[in-house]
Coordinates of C-alpha atoms and ligand atoms in Angstrom, one line a residue:
X2 CA -3.3 36.8 184.6
X3 CA -5.5 33.9 184.7
X4 CA -9.5 34.7 184.5
X5 CA -10.9 34.0 187.8
X6 CA -14.4 33.6 186.4
X7 CA -13.2 30.3 184.8
X8 CA -11.8 28.6 188.3
X9 CA -13.8 25.8 190.3
X10 CA -12.6 25.0 193.5
X11 CA -14.3 22.2 195.3
X12 CA -13.9 19.3 197.6
X13 CA -15.5 15.8 198.2
X14 CA -17.5 15.2 201.6
X15 CA -17.8 11.4 202.0
X16 CA -17.9 8.7 204.6
X17 CA -15.3 6.1 204.5
X18 CA -15.7 3.5 201.7
X19 CA -18.6 5.8 199.9
X20 CA -16.3 5.5 196.9
X21 CA -14.5 9.3 197.0
X22 CA -11.3 7.7 195.4
X23 CA -13.4 6.0 192.8
X24 CA -15.1 9.1 191.8
X25 CA -11.9 11.4 191.8
X26 CA -10.2 8.5 189.5
X27 CA -13.4 8.9 187.2
X28 CA -13.2 12.6 187.1
X29 CA -9.4 12.3 186.1
X30 CA -10.1 9.8 183.2
X31 CA -13.2 12.0 182.1
X32 CA -11.1 15.2 182.1
X33 CA -8.4 13.2 180.3
X34 CA -5.9 13.6 182.8
X35 CA -5.1 10.1 182.8
X36 CA -6.6 7.3 180.2
X37 CA -8.9 4.8 181.3
X38 CA -7.5 1.5 182.6
X39 CA -3.8 3.2 182.0
X40 CA -3.3 3.6 185.8
X41 CA -3.3 2.0 189.2
X42 CA -6.8 2.2 190.5
X43 CA -6.9 5.2 192.9
X44 CA -4.4 7.5 191.9
X45 CA -4.9 10.0 194.2
X46 CA -4.6 7.8 197.3
X47 CA -0.8 7.8 198.0
X48 CA -0.3 6.8 201.5
X49 CA 0.3 3.0 201.3
X50 CA -1.2 2.0 204.6
X51 CA -4.5 4.1 203.8
X52 CA -4.7 2.2 201.1
X53 CA -4.4 -1.2 202.5
X54 CA -6.7 -0.4 205.5
X55 CA -9.1 0.6 202.5
X56 CA -9.0 4.4 204.4
X57 CA -8.0 7.4 202.9
X58 CA -6.7 9.9 205.0
X59 CA -6.5 12.3 202.5
X60 CA -6.3 12.1 198.7
X61 CA -3.6 14.2 196.6
X62 CA -5.3 17.6 195.7
X63 CA -5.6 17.8 191.5
X64 CA -6.3 20.3 189.0
X65 CA -8.2 19.3 185.9
X66 CA -9.2 21.1 182.7
X67 CA -12.6 20.8 181.7
X68 CA -14.8 22.5 179.0
X69 CA -12.5 25.6 179.3
X70 CA -12.6 25.8 182.8
X71 CA -9.9 25.0 185.5
X72 CA -11.3 22.3 188.1
X73 CA -9.5 22.1 191.4
X74 CA -10.4 19.0 193.6
X75 CA -9.0 19.0 197.2
X76 CA -10.0 16.3 199.8
X77 CA -11.2 16.6 203.3
X78 CA -9.7 14.0 205.4
X79 CA -12.2 10.9 205.5
X80 CA -11.8 10.4 209.3
X81 CA -12.7 12.2 212.6
X82 CA -9.6 12.7 214.3
X83 CA -9.0 15.7 211.6
X84 CA -11.7 18.0 211.6
X85 CA -9.5 21.1 211.9
X86 CA -8.0 19.7 208.7
X87 CA -11.6 19.7 207.2
X88 CA -12.4 23.0 208.4
X89 CA -9.3 24.8 206.3
X90 CA -10.1 22.6 203.4
X91 CA -13.5 23.9 203.5
X92 CA -12.1 27.3 203.9
X93 CA -9.9 26.8 201.0
X94 CA -13.1 26.4 198.1
X95 CA -16.3 27.4 197.1
X96 CA -18.3 24.2 196.7
X97 CA -18.2 20.7 198.0
X98 CA -19.4 17.3 196.4
X99 CA -21.4 15.5 199.3
X100 CA -21.1 11.9 198.2
X101 CA -23.6 9.2 199.8
X102 CA -23.4 5.6 199.1
X103 CA -26.8 4.4 198.3
X104 CA -26.3 1.0 200.0
X105 CA -25.3 3.1 203.3
X106 CA -27.3 5.8 203.5
X107 CA -25.8 9.2 205.4
X108 CA -23.5 8.8 208.2
X109 CA -22.6 11.2 211.3
X110 CA -19.6 12.8 209.3
X111 CA -21.0 13.2 206.4
X112 CA -23.7 15.2 208.2
X113 CA -21.5 17.2 210.5
X114 CA -19.1 18.2 207.2
X115 CA -22.3 19.0 205.4
X116 CA -23.4 21.6 208.3
X117 CA -19.8 23.0 208.4
X118 CA -20.3 23.7 204.5
X119 CA -23.4 25.1 205.1
X120 CA -21.9 27.5 207.9
X121 CA -19.2 28.6 205.2
X122 CA -21.7 29.2 202.7
X123 CA -20.6 27.1 200.4
X124 CA -22.3 25.2 197.2
X125 CA -23.2 21.7 197.9
X126 CA -23.7 19.1 195.2
X127 CA -25.6 16.0 196.7
X128 CA -24.5 13.1 194.9
X129 CA -26.0 9.4 195.5
X130 CA -23.2 7.0 194.5
X131 CA -23.0 3.2 193.6
X132 CA -26.7 3.4 192.0
X133 CA -25.4 0.0 189.8
X134 CA -25.6 -2.4 193.2
X135 CA -28.8 -4.3 193.1
X136 CA -28.8 -3.5 197.1
X137 CA -28.6 0.4 196.3
X138 CA -31.7 1.9 198.0
X139 CA -31.7 5.2 196.1
X140 CA -35.2 6.6 197.4
X141 CA -34.3 6.4 200.9
X142 CA -30.9 7.8 200.6
X143 CA -32.4 10.7 198.7
X144 CA -34.7 11.2 201.4
X145 CA -32.5 11.5 204.1
X146 CA -30.3 13.9 202.3
X147 CA -33.9 15.9 202.3
X148 CA -34.7 15.5 205.6
X149 CA -31.5 16.4 207.3
X150 CA -30.0 18.8 204.9
X151 CA -33.1 20.4 203.6
X152 CA -32.0 19.5 199.6
X153 CA -34.1 19.5 197.0
X154 CA -34.8 16.1 195.9
X155 CA -34.4 17.4 191.7
X156 CA -30.7 18.9 192.9
X157 CA -29.7 15.2 193.7
X158 CA -27.1 13.6 191.4
X159 CA -27.3 9.6 191.2
X160 CA -24.0 8.3 189.9
X161 CA -21.8 5.2 189.8
X162 CA -18.2 6.0 190.3
X163 CA -17.6 2.7 189.3
X164 CA -18.8 2.6 186.1
X165 CA -18.8 6.4 185.4
X166 CA -22.6 6.7 184.9
X167 CA -23.5 10.4 185.2
X168 CA -19.9 11.7 186.2
X169 CA -19.5 14.0 183.1
X170 CA -23.0 15.3 184.2
X171 CA -21.7 16.1 187.4
X172 CA -18.8 17.7 186.1
X173 CA -21.0 20.0 184.1
X174 CA -22.7 20.9 187.3
X175 CA -19.4 21.9 189.2
X176 CA -19.0 24.2 186.3
X177 CA -22.5 25.3 186.4
X178 CA -23.6 25.4 190.3
X179 CA -20.2 26.2 191.7
X180 CA -19.2 29.8 191.8
X181 CA -15.5 31.0 190.9
X182 CA -13.4 32.7 193.6
X183 CA -14.6 36.0 194.4
X184 CA -12.4 38.4 192.4
X185 CA -10.0 41.2 194.8
X186 CA -8.4 43.8 193.7
X187 CA -5.3 43.1 190.8
X188 CA -2.6 44.7 192.6
X189 CA -3.5 43.3 196.2
X190 CA -0.7 41.9 197.6
X191 CA -0.2 38.2 198.1
X192 CA -2.2 36.1 200.6
X193 CA -2.2 32.1 200.7
X194 CA -4.3 29.8 203.1
X195 CA -1.9 26.7 204.1
X196 CA -4.5 23.7 203.8
X197 CA -2.3 21.0 204.0
X198 CA 1.8 20.4 203.3
X199 CA 4.5 17.9 203.5
X200 CA 8.1 17.5 203.6
X201 CA 10.4 16.6 200.9
X202 CA 13.9 15.4 201.6
X203 CA 15.6 17.3 198.9
X204 CA 13.2 20.6 198.8
X205 CA 11.7 21.1 202.3
X206 CA 8.4 21.9 203.4
X207 CA 6.1 21.9 200.5
X208 CA 3.1 24.1 201.4
X209 CA -0.3 23.2 199.7
X210 CA -2.4 26.6 199.5
X211 CA -5.3 28.5 198.4
X212 CA -4.5 31.7 196.7
X213 CA -6.9 34.3 197.9
X214 CA -5.7 37.4 196.7
X215 CA -2.5 38.5 194.8
X216 CA 0.5 36.7 193.0
X217 CA 3.2 34.4 194.2
X218 CA 6.4 33.5 192.3
X219 CA 9.9 32.3 192.5
X220 CA 11.8 34.9 194.3
X221 CA 8.9 36.3 196.3
X222 CA 9.8 37.1 199.8
X223 CA 7.1 36.1 202.0
X224 CA 6.2 35.5 205.8
X225 CA 3.9 33.5 207.8
X226 CA 1.4 35.3 210.0
X227 CA 1.2 33.1 212.8
X228 CA 4.3 32.2 213.8
X229 CA 6.2 35.2 211.7
X230 CA 8.7 32.7 209.7
X231 CA 9.8 34.4 206.4
X232 CA 11.4 32.4 203.5
X233 CA 11.8 33.3 199.9
X234 CA 9.7 31.3 197.6
X235 CA 11.7 28.6 195.9
X236 CA 8.8 27.3 193.4
X237 CA 5.2 27.4 192.8
X238 CA 3.2 25.2 190.7
X239 CA -0.2 23.0 190.3
X240 CA -0.9 19.4 191.0
X241 CA -1.4 17.0 187.8
X242 CA -1.5 15.4 190.8
X243 CA 2.1 15.5 190.4
X244 CA 4.0 18.7 191.4
X245 CA 4.2 20.7 187.9
X246 CA 6.3 23.7 188.4
X247 CA 4.6 27.2 186.8
X248 CA 5.6 30.6 186.6
X249 CA 3.3 32.1 189.3
X250 CA 0.2 31.5 191.5
X251 CA -2.7 34.0 191.1
X252 CA -5.7 35.1 193.0
X253 CA -8.4 32.4 193.0
X254 CA -6.1 29.3 192.4
X255 CA -4.9 26.2 194.1
X256 CA -1.4 25.2 194.2
X257 CA 1.7 24.4 195.8
X258 CA 4.7 26.5 197.4
X259 CA 8.4 25.1 197.8
X260 CA 9.5 26.8 201.0
X261 CA 12.9 25.5 201.3
X262 CA 12.0 25.2 205.1
X263 CA 13.6 22.3 206.8
X264 CA 10.6 21.7 209.7
X265 CA 7.1 20.9 208.8
X266 CA 6.1 22.7 212.0
X267 CA 7.2 25.9 211.0
X268 CA 4.6 25.8 208.0
X269 CA 1.2 25.2 209.9
X270 CA -2.3 24.0 208.3
X271 CA -4.4 27.3 208.9
X272 CA -1.7 29.6 208.7
X273 CA -1.2 32.3 206.0
X274 CA 1.5 33.0 203.5
X275 CA 1.7 37.1 202.9
X276 CA 4.1 39.6 201.6
X277 CA 7.4 39.8 203.7
X278 CA 6.5 42.9 205.6
X279 CA 3.2 41.2 206.7
X280 CA 0.7 44.3 206.1
X281 CA -1.8 41.9 204.7
X282 CA -4.2 40.0 207.3
X283 CA -4.6 36.4 207.9
X284 CA -7.1 34.3 206.5
X285 CA -9.7 34.2 209.9
X286 CA -10.0 30.8 211.3
X287 CA -6.2 30.0 212.2
X288 CA -5.7 27.5 215.3
X289 CA -3.1 25.9 217.0
X290 CA -3.8 22.0 216.4
X291 CA -3.0 20.5 219.6
X292 CA -2.7 16.5 220.5
X293 CA -6.1 15.3 221.9
X294 CA -4.7 12.1 223.3
X295 CA -1.5 11.0 224.9
X296 CA 0.0 7.0 225.1
X297 CA 3.4 6.0 226.2
X298 CA 5.4 3.9 223.3
X299 CA 7.9 1.6 224.7
X300 CA 10.1 -0.8 221.9
X301 CA 9.0 -4.4 223.1
X302 CA 13.0 -4.7 222.5
X303 CA 14.9 -2.4 224.8
X304 CA 17.6 -2.4 222.2
X305 CA 15.3 -0.4 219.5
X306 CA 15.3 2.5 221.6
X307 CA 17.4 4.7 219.3
X308 CA 15.7 2.8 216.1
X309 CA 12.1 4.2 217.8
X310 CA 13.4 7.8 218.4
X311 CA 15.1 8.1 214.9
X312 CA 11.9 6.5 213.5
X313 CA 9.7 9.0 215.4
X314 CA 12.0 11.8 214.1
X315 CA 11.4 10.9 210.6
X316 CA 7.6 10.6 211.0
X317 CA 7.4 13.9 212.7
X318 CA 9.1 15.5 209.8
X319 CA 6.0 14.6 207.9
X320 CA 3.1 14.7 210.5
X321 CA 3.1 17.9 212.2
X322 CA 0.6 16.7 214.4
X323 CA 2.5 14.1 216.3
X324 CA 4.4 15.0 219.2
X325 CA 6.6 13.3 221.5
X326 CA 8.9 13.4 224.8
X327 CA 11.1 11.0 226.2
X328 CA 9.6 8.7 229.2
X329 CA 11.1 6.1 231.2
X330 CA 9.0 3.3 232.6
X331 CA 10.4 0.8 235.3
X332 CA 8.8 -2.4 233.9
X333 CA 9.3 -1.2 230.1
X334 CA 12.5 0.8 229.8
X335 CA 12.8 4.2 228.0
X336 CA 10.1 5.2 225.5
X337 CA 8.1 8.1 224.4
X338 CA 5.1 10.0 225.3
X339 CA 3.3 10.5 222.3
X340 CA 0.7 13.0 221.6
X341 CA -2.1 11.9 218.7
X342 CA -5.3 13.8 217.7
X343 CA -7.2 10.9 218.3
X344 CA -7.6 6.9 218.8
X345 CA -7.3 6.6 214.9
X346 CA -4.6 8.5 214.4
X347 CA -2.9 6.8 217.1
X348 CA -3.5 3.6 215.7
X349 CA -2.2 4.9 212.0
X350 CA 1.1 6.2 213.5
X351 CA 1.7 2.7 215.2
X352 CA 1.0 0.8 212.5
X353 CA 3.6 3.3 210.2
X354 CA 6.2 3.2 212.7
X355 CA 6.0 -0.5 213.0
X356 CA 6.1 -1.1 209.1
X357 CA 7.7 1.1 207.7
X358 CA 10.9 1.3 210.6
X359 CA 10.4 -2.6 211.0
X360 CA 9.8 -2.2 214.9
X361 CA 7.8 -4.0 217.5
X362 CA 6.0 -1.6 220.1
X363 CA 4.1 -1.6 223.3
X364 CA 1.7 1.1 223.3
X365 CA -0.4 2.0 226.4
X366 CA -3.9 2.8 226.0
X367 CA -4.3 6.9 224.7
X368 CA -5.6 8.7 227.4
X369 CA -7.1 12.3 227.7
X370 CA -5.1 15.0 229.3
X371 CA -6.2 17.1 232.5
X372 CA -5.2 20.1 233.2
X373 CA -4.3 21.0 236.7
X374 CA -4.2 24.2 238.4
X375 CA -4.2 25.5 242.0
X376 CA -7.9 24.9 242.0
X377 CA -8.2 21.3 241.1
X378 CA -8.4 19.7 237.5
X379 CA -9.9 20.3 234.3
X380 CA -11.3 17.9 232.1
X381 CA -11.4 18.0 228.0
X382 CA -15.0 18.1 226.5
X383 CA -16.0 17.2 223.2
X384 CA -19.1 17.5 221.0
X385 CA -20.4 14.5 219.7
X386 CA -23.1 14.0 216.6
X387 CA -24.5 10.2 216.6
X388 CA -26.5 9.4 213.9
X389 CA -28.8 6.2 214.4
X390 CA -31.6 4.5 213.2
X391 CA -34.9 4.9 215.3
X392 CA -35.2 1.4 217.0
X393 CA -32.0 1.8 218.9
X394 CA -32.4 5.5 220.2
X395 CA -33.5 4.1 223.5
X396 CA -30.1 2.1 223.9
X397 CA -28.1 5.0 222.4
X398 CA -29.6 7.5 225.0
X399 CA -29.0 5.2 227.9
X400 CA -25.3 4.3 226.7
X401 CA -24.8 8.2 226.3
X402 CA -25.7 8.9 230.1
X403 CA -23.4 5.9 231.3
X404 CA -20.6 7.6 229.6
X405 CA -21.3 11.1 231.3
X406 CA -22.5 12.6 227.9
X407 CA -25.0 15.5 228.2
X408 CA -28.0 15.4 226.1
X409 CA -27.9 18.7 223.9
X410 CA -30.4 18.3 220.6
X411 CA -31.9 15.9 218.5
X412 CA -33.3 16.0 215.3
X413 CA -36.1 13.0 214.5
X414 CA -36.4 12.3 211.0
X415 CA -36.0 8.9 209.1
X416 CA -33.1 8.6 211.1
X417 CA -32.2 10.2 214.2
X418 CA -29.3 12.8 214.7
X419 CA -28.7 13.6 218.1
X420 CA -25.9 15.9 219.6
X421 CA -24.3 15.4 223.0
X422 CA -21.6 17.2 225.1
X423 CA -19.3 14.2 226.5
X424 CA -15.8 14.0 228.3
X425 CA -13.1 12.8 226.0
X426 CA -12.1 10.3 228.6
X427 CA -15.1 9.0 228.2
X428 CA -15.7 9.1 224.2
X429 CA -11.8 7.3 224.1
X430 CA -12.9 4.4 226.5
X431 CA -14.9 1.6 225.0
X432 CA -17.9 4.1 224.2
X433 CA -17.6 3.8 220.4
X434 CA -17.7 0.0 220.3
X435 CA -20.6 0.0 222.7
X436 CA -22.5 2.5 220.8
X437 CA -21.9 0.1 217.6
X438 CA -22.9 -2.7 219.5
X439 CA -26.3 -1.5 220.7
X440 CA -27.4 -0.3 217.7
X441 CA -26.0 -3.4 215.6
X442 CA -23.1 -1.7 214.2
X443 CA -25.6 1.0 212.6
X444 CA -24.5 4.5 214.5
X445 CA -22.2 6.5 213.4
X446 CA -20.3 9.3 215.1
X447 CA -18.3 12.5 214.5
X448 CA -16.5 14.7 217.1
X449 CA -14.9 17.8 217.5
X450 CA -13.2 19.5 220.7
X451 CA -15.4 21.7 222.9
X452 CA -13.8 23.0 225.9
X453 CA -12.0 22.4 229.5
X454 CA -14.5 22.0 232.3
X455 CA -13.7 22.1 236.1
X456 CA -14.3 18.5 237.3
X457 CA -13.6 16.7 240.6
X458 CA -11.0 14.7 239.8
X459 CA -7.4 13.0 241.5
X460 CA -4.8 10.9 240.6
X461 CA -5.7 7.3 240.9
X462 CA -2.3 5.5 241.9
X463 CA -1.9 1.7 241.4
X464 CA 0.3 0.2 244.1
X465 CA 2.4 -3.1 243.9
X466 CA 3.5 -4.0 247.6
X467 CA 3.3 -0.4 248.5
X468 CA 5.1 1.0 245.5
X469 CA 3.5 3.2 242.9
X470 CA 3.6 1.7 239.4
X471 CA 3.3 4.7 237.1
X472 CA 2.6 3.2 233.9
X473 CA -1.3 2.5 235.5
X474 CA -1.6 5.5 237.3
X475 CA -4.1 8.2 235.9
X476 CA -6.1 11.2 236.6
X477 CA -9.7 9.9 237.2
X478 CA -13.0 12.0 237.9
X479 CA -14.3 11.1 241.3
X480 CA -17.5 9.3 240.2
X481 CA -15.4 6.7 238.0
X482 CA -12.6 5.9 240.6
X483 CA -13.9 3.1 242.6
X484 CA -15.2 1.6 239.2
X485 CA -11.8 2.1 237.4
X486 CA -9.6 1.0 240.6
X487 CA -11.5 -2.1 240.9
X488 CA -11.1 -3.3 237.4
X489 CA -7.6 -2.3 237.3
X490 CA -6.4 -4.4 240.1
X491 CA -8.3 -7.0 239.2
X492 CA -7.0 -7.1 235.3
X493 CA -3.1 -6.9 237.0
X494 CA -3.9 -9.8 239.3
X495 CA -4.9 -11.7 236.5
X496 CA -1.6 -11.1 234.3
X497 CA 1.1 -11.0 237.0
X498 CA 2.5 -14.4 237.8
X499 CA 2.8 -15.8 241.3
X500 CA 5.9 -14.8 243.5
X501 CA 7.9 -16.2 246.2
X502 CA 6.0 -14.0 248.6
X503 CA 2.7 -12.5 248.6
X504 CA 1.8 -9.5 246.2
X505 CA -0.7 -6.8 247.4
X506 CA -2.0 -5.0 244.4
X507 CA -4.3 -1.8 245.3
X508 CA -5.8 1.4 244.3
X509 CA -5.3 4.5 245.9
X510 CA -7.3 7.7 245.6
X511 CA -7.3 11.0 247.3
X512 CA -5.1 9.2 250.0
X513 CA -7.3 6.0 250.5
X514 CA -7.1 2.7 249.6
X515 CA -10.1 2.0 247.2
X516 CA -9.4 -1.5 245.9
X517 CA -7.2 -4.4 247.1
X518 CA -6.2 -7.8 245.3
X519 CA -3.7 -10.3 246.6
X520 CA -1.7 -12.9 244.5
X521 CA -0.6 -15.8 246.8
X522 CA 2.9 -16.9 247.0
X523 CA 4.5 -20.3 246.1
X524 CA 7.9 -21.4 246.3
X525 CA 9.1 -22.6 243.1
X526 CA 12.1 -25.2 243.6
X527 CA 13.0 -26.0 240.2
X528 CA 15.6 -28.5 241.5
X529 CA 13.4 -30.3 243.4
X530 CA 12.6 -33.1 240.9
X531 CA 16.3 -34.0 240.3
X532 CA 16.9 -36.0 243.4
X533 CA 20.9 -35.7 244.4
X534 CA 23.4 -37.0 241.4
X535 CA 23.9 -35.0 238.3
X536 CA 25.1 -31.6 239.5
X537 CA 25.4 -30.1 235.8
X538 CA 21.7 -30.9 235.1
X539 CA 20.9 -29.0 238.0
X540 CA 23.1 -25.9 237.1
X541 CA 21.6 -25.9 233.8
X542 CA 18.4 -25.3 235.4
X543 CA 19.5 -23.0 237.5
X544 CA 21.0 -20.9 234.5
X545 CA 17.8 -21.1 232.6
X546 CA 15.8 -19.9 235.3
X547 CA 18.2 -16.8 236.1
X548 CA 18.0 -16.1 232.2
X549 CA 13.9 -15.8 232.5
X550 CA 14.7 -13.2 235.3
X551 CA 16.7 -11.2 233.2
X552 CA 13.6 -10.9 230.8
X553 CA 11.5 -10.0 234.1
X554 CA 11.3 -6.3 235.0
X555 CA 11.6 -5.6 238.5
X556 CA 8.9 -3.0 240.2
X557 CA 10.0 -3.0 243.8
X558 CA 10.1 -6.6 244.8
X559 CA 7.9 -7.9 242.4
X560 CA 9.0 -9.3 239.1
X561 CA 6.6 -8.8 235.9
X562 CA 7.0 -9.9 232.6
X563 CA 7.1 -7.6 230.1
X564 CA 4.1 -9.5 228.2
X565 CA 2.0 -9.0 231.4
X566 CA 1.9 -5.2 230.5
X567 CA 1.4 -6.1 226.6
X568 CA -1.4 -8.4 227.9
X569 CA -3.5 -5.8 230.0
X570 CA -2.6 -3.0 227.5
X571 CA -4.3 -5.2 224.9
X572 CA -7.3 -5.8 227.1
X573 CA -7.5 -1.9 227.6
X574 CA -7.2 -0.6 231.1
X575 CA -9.5 2.4 230.5
Ligands
GTP603 P1 -12.1 5.5 201.8 O1 -10.2 5.5 200.7 O2 -11.9 4.8 202.9 O3 -12.1 7.2 202.4 O4 -13.1 5.3 201.0 P2 -13.2 5.9 199.4 O5 -14.4 6.8 199.9 O6 -12.5 6.8 198.7 O7 -14.1 4.9 198.6 P3 -13.4 4.1 197.4 O8 -13.2 4.7 196.3 O9 -12.1 3.2 198.3 O10 -14.4 2.8 197.4 C1 -14.8 2.0 198.3 C2 -15.4 0.8 197.5 O11 -16.5 1.2 196.9 C3 -14.3 0.3 196.6 O12 -14.3 -1.3 196.7 C4 -14.7 0.5 195.3 O13 -14.7 -0.2 194.1 C5 -16.5 0.7 195.4 N1 -17.2 1.7 195.0 C6 -16.9 2.9 194.7 N2 -17.9 3.7 194.0 C7 -18.7 2.6 193.4 C8 -19.7 2.5 192.8 O14 -20.3 3.4 192.3 N3 -20.6 1.5 192.4 C9 -19.6 0.1 192.7 N4 -20.4 -1.3 192.7 N5 -18.6 -0.2 194.1 C10 -18.2 1.4 194.0

């Protein structure tokens, strides 16, 4: 059995672009896992889209040998929609590196994740990065760390992940400061927390785990505590970051387990793998991850419906947080209603579908889901943490109030951190864009689901000549109904072409029409300018018009080109 006192498990917490991947690369070089210059930069960043967008959704885990110790680096997802994965990652380690870019200072996400690490009693190693840059403001960043997190100045590391400066010293600190996993009884039954997983078409689902006690090896019969699925361990191993098989995974280690299971939904992040009889307890903190926002997705070319279906099937093999059901829209044809963890997640999924499966998609603006019971509606609320420089405090507070946010607490240091509770529907509207704009881009935000609250709400139905268009109808709280209805009918008037009769666009709320716009008719005789004579030219024109009609979608009597919807959704109708 491996001596657990030699193991160090840690994660890196950083805001987007603060240098996490670069630091991981330097660590791999310093520990001799790879040779300098002999590999593609950002080795651990496997997702092609994330690389192109410059956002790492997640780095691959990696095990390094350093001065006789085993260092396991696992990553916290670097963006706000994945707070539960962050939580489970933090539950799998004993320490974190809190990495802050000296040219940017601390951001909301860094602080939120640092708070979570403090709650879990993890050792935090504060690190200021990019000190090689001329515009690095190391002293100010240092003061922020002191102010917000009560960190001692002398504990802060100053590094350049780019040049490698002070990276060996940081590795020494990981060994000396982060405690080894707490030892348990050698004879204890296995207990492994799943912090990530992916689907391999040959080997089935591969679970990434932290062993809390006992031993797992090929042939061990196990079950998962939350969903009770059982399987026989097919292989265990470590990350280099390639998957390298080992004879066993023992207490305190981080590694992978080949499950042979075919459905990633059976291997949930946060579930615990225990012995087959299930007599061991689960690692505390399991939660079923539910989508937070929903959008409908249609192929621009209706013939692509089956391709979209296949693409979604394939994508959900690997992204267990994507959920979808078939839907039908009179205007846009057959499509899917898809659930996402948040707006960025929705964006990444759409981009993957378009790029990896060569599809062209129309996506309705993502919406929060209200729950309806016999007493009315319940609205999802989230907790947000905003970090902003002093100068913008007034503007930020005013903005939050406008979006129905409720002030909770404020921490006033050389920057301000403010906690609010806000309806999810408001947060996913243009709130974030406006927050950026009133703070000249300086504010940052982190969010987390809070609870459902009873609200006065109802369906805002949008009617075209008395007929409801489902695509635009949504649940809206009473105080927003008028504003939304007026905005929506107005946008619709702008994008729907004139017809040969008058079109009335209305918003109906609680049985009353609360907004109306009209599109005046026109009579278009395409053959009018062809005097007499040439019959074939006339026929050709009429044929052309017919073809145009085929591309139109009928909503009752009204013809709407698909482009109108695309335009409207682009504008965002929230
Ligand atoms: P995400 O992948 O978006 O989460 O970002 P990340 O935190 O992984 O940052 P990444 O390592 O991709 O670094 C972002 C940019 O900063 C890249 O262009 C790096 O080359 C650069 N960078 C990282 N560390 C340093 C540093 O110490 N000095 C300088 N000058 N540039 C750095």
